[in-house]
Amino acid sequence: MKNNNQSEDWDLVIKGQSSLFDVNFRDLWHYRDLLFLFVKRDFVTVYKQTILGPLWFFIQPLLTTITFTIVFGIVAQLNTDGAPKIIFYMAGITLWNYFSTCLTTVAGVFTTNASIFGKVYFPRLIMPLTIVISNLMKFGVQFLLFLGFVIYFALRGQIHPNTYIALTPYIILLMAVISMGIGLILTAMTTKYKDLTQLITFGIQLFMYITPVIYSSTSIPENYRWLVDLNPLVSLFDYMRFAYLGIGKFSLGSLIYPTLFSVVSLTIGILVFNKSQKTFIDTV
């Protein structure tokens, strides 16, 4: 037995958080192997017992793009600013899939992982980070498909990519931070109100229609432009089509609002998450 007067040198000390905004980054780094393990699990197990396996990463966005092209491009004849319809819709779908998947999955992180949280200790923020990173890998696969179409249409002279494509990592970072921040805010609510999960799924579908995923923001009437600009995602989708297709309007100043929104939403999200993780196991 260790003498009480002797100084104790423990490998790991678990203690309550002293403040709502207490994020132990050293603890997160210590558990980085667990983070990588969770990312690998999410990436591998989803399609492990499927016939086509990882090919679904390509098939899903391609089928969605074809559907949107037929419904909104051919039947509804929505304006695509002169760009080929299939690459126009693929640009929006590729970005939207990442945002919507991250947001809805992070919003249910407590209820989905309650069995793990109740048995073993690890930094709870590991799970939202896992979701963002694992979906980033899926986004990367789908982005390669998008780039293939960009190269094809660029060689045909139908689209005109420009040097703004260098900003792509920053745009993806903004998309990840915004989805994670909003998801962390919503996850506290889903632990108390289970039916809110269904409402979030429905709400994200409606939100797509006030985001320029299936239409160009240049087609929005000027009277309603200020209302649409409240959406922090608008400039990100404008960037995607301006940089890779050479259509629409975009300026570096338009990134100020989504940048500030991402910082504020993530800050509030962490505050809410830190508060909820102390008692969520009693309500799940």
Short mmCIF file of C-alpha atoms in Angstrom, two decimals:
data_model
loop_
_atom_site.label_atom_id
_atom_site.label_comp_id
_atom_site.label_asym_id
_atom_site.label_seq_id
_atom_site.Cartn_x
_atom_site.Cartn_y
_atom_site.Cartn_z
CA MET A 1 0.00 0.00 0.00
CA LYS A 2 1.27 3.44 -0.94
CA ASN A 3 2.08 5.82 1.88
CA ASN A 4 -0.42 8.70 2.06
CA ASN A 5 2.42 11.13 2.71
CA GLN A 6 4.23 9.96 -0.41
CA SER A 7 3.55 12.01 -3.54
CA GLU A 8 1.34 10.14 -5.97
CA ASP A 9 2.29 9.99 -9.62
CA TRP A 10 -0.71 8.74 -11.58
CA ASP A 11 -0.71 7.96 -15.28
CA LEU A 12 -4.19 9.44 -15.74
CA VAL A 13 -6.28 11.69 -13.52
CA ILE A 14 -10.00 12.02 -14.28
CA LYS A 15 -11.67 15.05 -12.75
CA GLY A 16 -14.69 17.24 -13.35
CA GLN A 17 -14.44 20.20 -15.66
CA SER A 18 -13.88 23.52 -13.96
CA SER A 19 -15.68 25.55 -16.62
CA LEU A 20 -18.03 25.07 -19.52
CA PHE A 21 -15.37 26.07 -22.01
CA ASP A 22 -12.72 23.80 -20.56
CA VAL A 23 -11.40 21.84 -23.55
CA ASN A 24 -8.42 19.69 -22.63
CA PHE A 25 -6.53 19.58 -25.93
CA ARG A 26 -3.72 17.63 -24.29
CA ASP A 27 -6.25 14.96 -23.34
CA LEU A 28 -7.58 14.88 -26.91
CA TRP A 29 -4.04 14.42 -28.22
CA HIS A 30 -3.42 11.64 -25.70
CA TYR A 31 -6.42 9.76 -27.10
CA ARG A 32 -5.53 10.35 -30.76
CA ASP A 33 -5.14 6.60 -31.35
CA LEU A 34 -8.73 6.10 -30.25
CA LEU A 35 -9.79 8.85 -32.65
CA PHE A 36 -8.05 7.12 -35.56
CA LEU A 37 -9.60 3.81 -34.51
CA PHE A 38 -13.11 5.30 -34.54
CA VAL A 39 -12.47 6.91 -37.94
CA LYS A 40 -11.33 3.59 -39.37
CA ARG A 41 -14.38 1.86 -37.89
CA ASP A 42 -16.78 4.36 -39.44
CA PHE A 43 -15.08 4.23 -42.82
CA VAL A 44 -14.80 0.45 -43.06
CA THR A 45 -17.87 -1.00 -41.36
CA VAL A 46 -20.52 1.06 -43.20
CA TYR A 47 -20.02 -0.81 -46.47
CA LYS A 48 -18.23 -3.92 -45.20
CA GLN A 49 -21.14 -6.30 -45.80
CA THR A 50 -22.40 -4.69 -49.00
CA ILE A 51 -21.95 -6.13 -52.48
CA LEU A 52 -20.48 -3.02 -54.10
CA GLY A 53 -18.58 -1.87 -51.03
CA PRO A 54 -16.71 1.47 -51.37
CA LEU A 55 -18.19 1.93 -54.85
CA TRP A 56 -21.25 3.33 -53.08
CA PHE A 57 -19.15 6.43 -52.36
CA PHE A 58 -19.28 7.09 -56.11
CA ILE A 59 -22.71 5.63 -56.90
CA GLN A 60 -24.71 7.67 -54.37
CA PRO A 61 -23.65 11.18 -55.49
CA LEU A 62 -23.76 10.12 -59.15
CA LEU A 63 -27.34 8.84 -58.89
CA THR A 64 -28.39 11.96 -56.96
CA THR A 65 -26.76 14.18 -59.59
CA ILE A 66 -28.55 12.37 -62.42
CA THR A 67 -31.88 12.68 -60.58
CA PHE A 68 -31.38 16.42 -59.96
CA THR A 69 -30.32 16.93 -63.57
CA ILE A 70 -33.50 15.32 -64.85
CA VAL A 71 -35.93 16.87 -62.35
CA PHE A 72 -34.51 20.37 -61.90
CA GLY A 73 -32.43 20.78 -65.04
CA ILE A 74 -34.52 19.18 -67.77
CA VAL A 75 -38.08 19.19 -66.38
CA ALA A 76 -38.03 22.38 -64.26
CA GLN A 77 -35.36 24.00 -66.49
CA LEU A 78 -33.68 25.91 -63.68
CA ASN A 79 -30.93 28.29 -64.70
CA THR A 80 -27.39 26.90 -64.44
CA ASP A 81 -25.58 30.06 -65.63
CA GLY A 82 -24.57 28.37 -68.86
CA ALA A 83 -22.68 25.49 -67.21
CA PRO A 84 -23.43 21.86 -68.16
CA LYS A 85 -26.27 20.68 -65.94
CA ILE A 86 -24.62 17.54 -64.60
CA ILE A 87 -21.45 19.31 -63.37
CA PHE A 88 -23.52 22.21 -62.01
CA TYR A 89 -25.57 19.91 -59.76
CA MET A 90 -22.61 17.74 -58.83
CA ALA A 91 -20.76 20.82 -57.51
CA GLY A 92 -23.63 21.55 -55.11
CA ILE A 93 -24.34 17.94 -54.12
CA THR A 94 -20.70 17.13 -53.30
CA LEU A 95 -20.49 20.01 -50.82
CA TRP A 96 -24.00 19.56 -49.45
CA ASN A 97 -23.59 15.84 -48.72
CA TYR A 98 -20.64 16.57 -46.46
CA PHE A 99 -22.40 19.33 -44.55
CA SER A 100 -25.73 17.56 -44.06
CA THR A 101 -24.19 14.22 -43.05
CA CYS A 102 -21.86 15.84 -40.50
CA LEU A 103 -24.62 17.97 -38.99
CA THR A 104 -27.24 15.23 -38.60
CA THR A 105 -24.73 12.68 -37.27
CA VAL A 106 -23.13 15.06 -34.76
CA ALA A 107 -26.62 16.11 -33.60
CA GLY A 108 -27.30 12.52 -32.51
CA VAL A 109 -23.88 11.73 -31.08
CA PHE A 110 -25.11 11.32 -27.48
CA THR A 111 -28.01 9.00 -28.25
CA THR A 112 -26.04 6.97 -30.80
CA ASN A 113 -23.03 6.39 -28.53
CA ALA A 114 -24.75 6.23 -25.14
CA SER A 115 -23.66 2.63 -24.57
CA ILE A 116 -19.99 3.55 -25.06
CA PHE A 117 -20.15 6.75 -23.02
CA GLY A 118 -21.69 4.91 -20.09
CA LYS A 119 -18.96 2.26 -19.85
CA VAL A 120 -15.57 3.83 -20.38
CA TYR A 121 -13.93 7.23 -20.05
CA PHE A 122 -12.45 9.14 -22.96
CA PRO A 123 -12.79 12.79 -24.03
CA ARG A 124 -16.38 13.01 -25.28
CA LEU A 125 -15.38 15.51 -27.95
CA ILE A 126 -13.57 12.62 -29.65
CA MET A 127 -16.87 11.37 -31.12
CA PRO A 128 -17.90 14.60 -32.93
CA LEU A 129 -14.35 14.93 -34.24
CA THR A 130 -14.53 11.34 -35.47
CA ILE A 131 -17.71 12.11 -37.40
CA VAL A 132 -16.22 15.20 -39.06
CA ILE A 133 -12.99 13.42 -40.04
CA SER A 134 -14.56 10.17 -41.25
CA ASN A 135 -17.05 12.09 -43.38
CA LEU A 136 -14.17 14.19 -44.67
CA MET A 137 -12.62 11.00 -46.04
CA LYS A 138 -15.89 10.12 -47.77
CA PHE A 139 -16.06 13.65 -49.11
CA GLY A 140 -12.55 13.23 -50.51
CA VAL A 141 -13.61 10.17 -52.48
CA GLN A 142 -16.65 11.96 -53.90
CA PHE A 143 -14.58 15.06 -54.60
CA LEU A 144 -12.30 12.97 -56.81
CA LEU A 145 -15.35 12.00 -58.86
CA PHE A 146 -16.28 15.68 -59.14
CA LEU A 147 -12.74 16.58 -60.25
CA GLY A 148 -12.96 13.93 -62.96
CA PHE A 149 -16.02 15.66 -64.42
CA VAL A 150 -14.35 19.08 -64.03
CA ILE A 151 -11.32 17.94 -66.06
CA TYR A 152 -13.56 16.42 -68.73
CA PHE A 153 -15.71 19.53 -69.24
CA ALA A 154 -12.69 21.86 -68.92
CA LEU A 155 -10.91 20.04 -71.75
CA ARG A 156 -14.04 20.47 -73.85
CA GLY A 157 -14.00 24.20 -73.09
CA GLN A 158 -17.46 24.15 -71.47
CA ILE A 159 -16.26 25.32 -68.04
CA HIS A 160 -13.35 27.53 -66.99
CA PRO A 161 -11.73 26.75 -63.60
CA ASN A 162 -9.55 29.48 -62.12
CA THR A 163 -6.90 30.03 -59.46
CA TYR A 164 -9.52 30.37 -56.71
CA ILE A 165 -9.48 26.58 -56.44
CA ALA A 166 -6.48 27.08 -54.12
CA LEU A 167 -8.98 28.17 -51.43
CA THR A 168 -10.70 24.76 -51.42
CA PRO A 169 -9.12 23.51 -48.14
CA TYR A 170 -10.32 26.64 -46.32
CA ILE A 171 -13.85 26.30 -47.74
CA ILE A 172 -14.00 22.68 -46.58
CA LEU A 173 -12.70 23.71 -43.15
CA LEU A 174 -15.49 26.30 -42.85
CA MET A 175 -18.06 23.70 -43.88
CA ALA A 176 -16.73 21.23 -41.29
CA VAL A 177 -16.64 23.78 -38.45
CA ILE A 178 -20.13 25.13 -39.17
CA SER A 179 -21.68 21.66 -39.35
CA MET A 180 -19.92 20.57 -36.17
CA GLY A 181 -20.83 23.74 -34.28
CA ILE A 182 -24.54 23.55 -35.15
CA GLY A 183 -24.53 19.79 -34.54
CA LEU A 184 -23.05 20.23 -31.04
CA ILE A 185 -25.77 22.73 -30.20
CA LEU A 186 -28.51 20.38 -31.38
CA THR A 187 -27.09 17.27 -29.70
CA ALA A 188 -27.97 18.60 -26.24
CA MET A 189 -31.61 18.88 -27.33
CA THR A 190 -31.81 15.39 -28.82
CA THR A 191 -30.91 13.81 -25.47
CA LYS A 192 -34.05 15.25 -23.86
CA TYR A 193 -36.40 15.23 -26.84
CA LYS A 194 -35.95 12.06 -28.88
CA ASP A 195 -38.39 13.07 -31.63
CA LEU A 196 -36.21 16.10 -32.35
CA THR A 197 -33.92 13.76 -34.30
CA GLN A 198 -36.66 13.23 -36.87
CA LEU A 199 -37.31 16.97 -36.99
CA ILE A 200 -33.63 17.67 -37.65
CA THR A 201 -33.61 15.20 -40.56
CA PHE A 202 -36.68 16.87 -42.03
CA GLY A 203 -35.33 20.35 -41.33
CA ILE A 204 -32.03 19.71 -43.09
CA GLN A 205 -33.95 18.67 -46.21
CA LEU A 206 -35.88 21.93 -46.16
CA PHE A 207 -32.70 23.89 -45.49
CA MET A 208 -31.28 22.57 -48.76
CA TYR A 209 -33.89 24.57 -50.68
CA ILE A 210 -32.81 27.87 -49.14
CA THR A 211 -29.20 27.02 -49.98
CA PRO A 212 -28.04 27.27 -53.62
CA VAL A 213 -27.57 23.54 -54.07
CA ILE A 214 -29.98 23.00 -56.96
CA TYR A 215 -30.08 26.55 -58.28
CA SER A 216 -27.73 29.47 -58.85
CA SER A 217 -27.71 32.28 -56.30
CA THR A 218 -27.68 34.73 -59.22
CA SER A 219 -31.25 33.69 -60.00
CA ILE A 220 -32.50 34.92 -56.61
CA PRO A 221 -34.56 38.16 -56.92
CA GLU A 222 -32.80 41.18 -55.44
CA ASN A 223 -35.74 41.81 -53.09
CA TYR A 224 -35.02 38.53 -51.31
CA ARG A 225 -31.25 38.51 -51.66
CA TRP A 226 -30.65 39.97 -48.18
CA LEU A 227 -32.72 37.15 -46.65
CA VAL A 228 -30.80 34.44 -48.47
CA ASP A 229 -27.47 36.05 -47.54
CA LEU A 230 -28.27 35.34 -43.88
CA ASN A 231 -27.45 31.75 -44.74
CA PRO A 232 -23.67 31.35 -44.10
CA LEU A 233 -23.45 28.54 -46.65
CA VAL A 234 -24.46 30.65 -49.66
CA SER A 235 -21.01 32.11 -50.30
CA LEU A 236 -19.43 28.65 -49.94
CA PHE A 237 -21.59 27.22 -52.71
CA ASP A 238 -21.02 30.35 -54.79
CA TYR A 239 -17.30 29.74 -54.39
CA MET A 240 -17.56 26.11 -55.48
CA ARG A 241 -19.17 27.00 -58.80
CA PHE A 242 -17.12 30.14 -59.39
CA ALA A 243 -13.75 28.46 -58.75
CA TYR A 244 -14.36 25.18 -60.57
CA LEU A 245 -16.94 26.09 -63.21
CA GLY A 246 -16.14 29.77 -63.76
CA ILE A 247 -19.77 30.89 -63.33
CA GLY A 248 -21.66 33.13 -60.91
CA LYS A 249 -20.24 35.74 -58.58
CA PHE A 250 -17.74 35.43 -55.73
CA SER A 251 -15.42 37.70 -53.74
CA LEU A 252 -13.01 37.07 -50.89
CA GLY A 253 -14.99 39.52 -48.74
CA SER A 254 -17.98 37.20 -48.87
CA LEU A 255 -16.04 34.70 -46.72
CA ILE A 256 -15.93 37.05 -43.72
CA TYR A 257 -19.48 36.24 -42.62
CA PRO A 258 -19.20 32.42 -42.80
CA THR A 259 -15.81 32.62 -41.05
CA LEU A 260 -17.28 34.60 -38.12
CA PHE A 261 -20.34 32.35 -38.08
CA SER A 262 -18.17 29.23 -37.89
CA VAL A 263 -16.19 30.58 -34.91
CA VAL A 264 -19.32 31.66 -33.02
CA SER A 265 -21.27 28.46 -33.73
CA LEU A 266 -18.35 26.22 -32.69
CA THR A 267 -17.79 28.24 -29.51
CA ILE A 268 -21.46 28.01 -28.51
CA GLY A 269 -21.51 24.36 -29.56
CA ILE A 270 -18.60 23.46 -27.27
CA LEU A 271 -20.21 25.37 -24.38
CA VAL A 272 -23.47 23.48 -24.83
CA PHE A 273 -21.70 20.15 -25.35
CA ASN A 274 -19.56 20.52 -22.21
CA LYS A 275 -22.64 21.33 -20.16
CA SER A 276 -24.71 18.48 -21.57
CA GLN A 277 -22.07 15.75 -21.30
CA LYS A 278 -22.14 15.97 -17.50
CA THR A 279 -25.76 14.85 -17.18
CA PHE A 280 -26.77 13.40 -20.56
CA ILE A 281 -26.41 9.78 -19.38
CA ASP A 282 -29.35 10.38 -17.02
CA THR A 283 -31.67 11.51 -19.82
CA VAL A 284 -30.69 9.22 -22.71
#
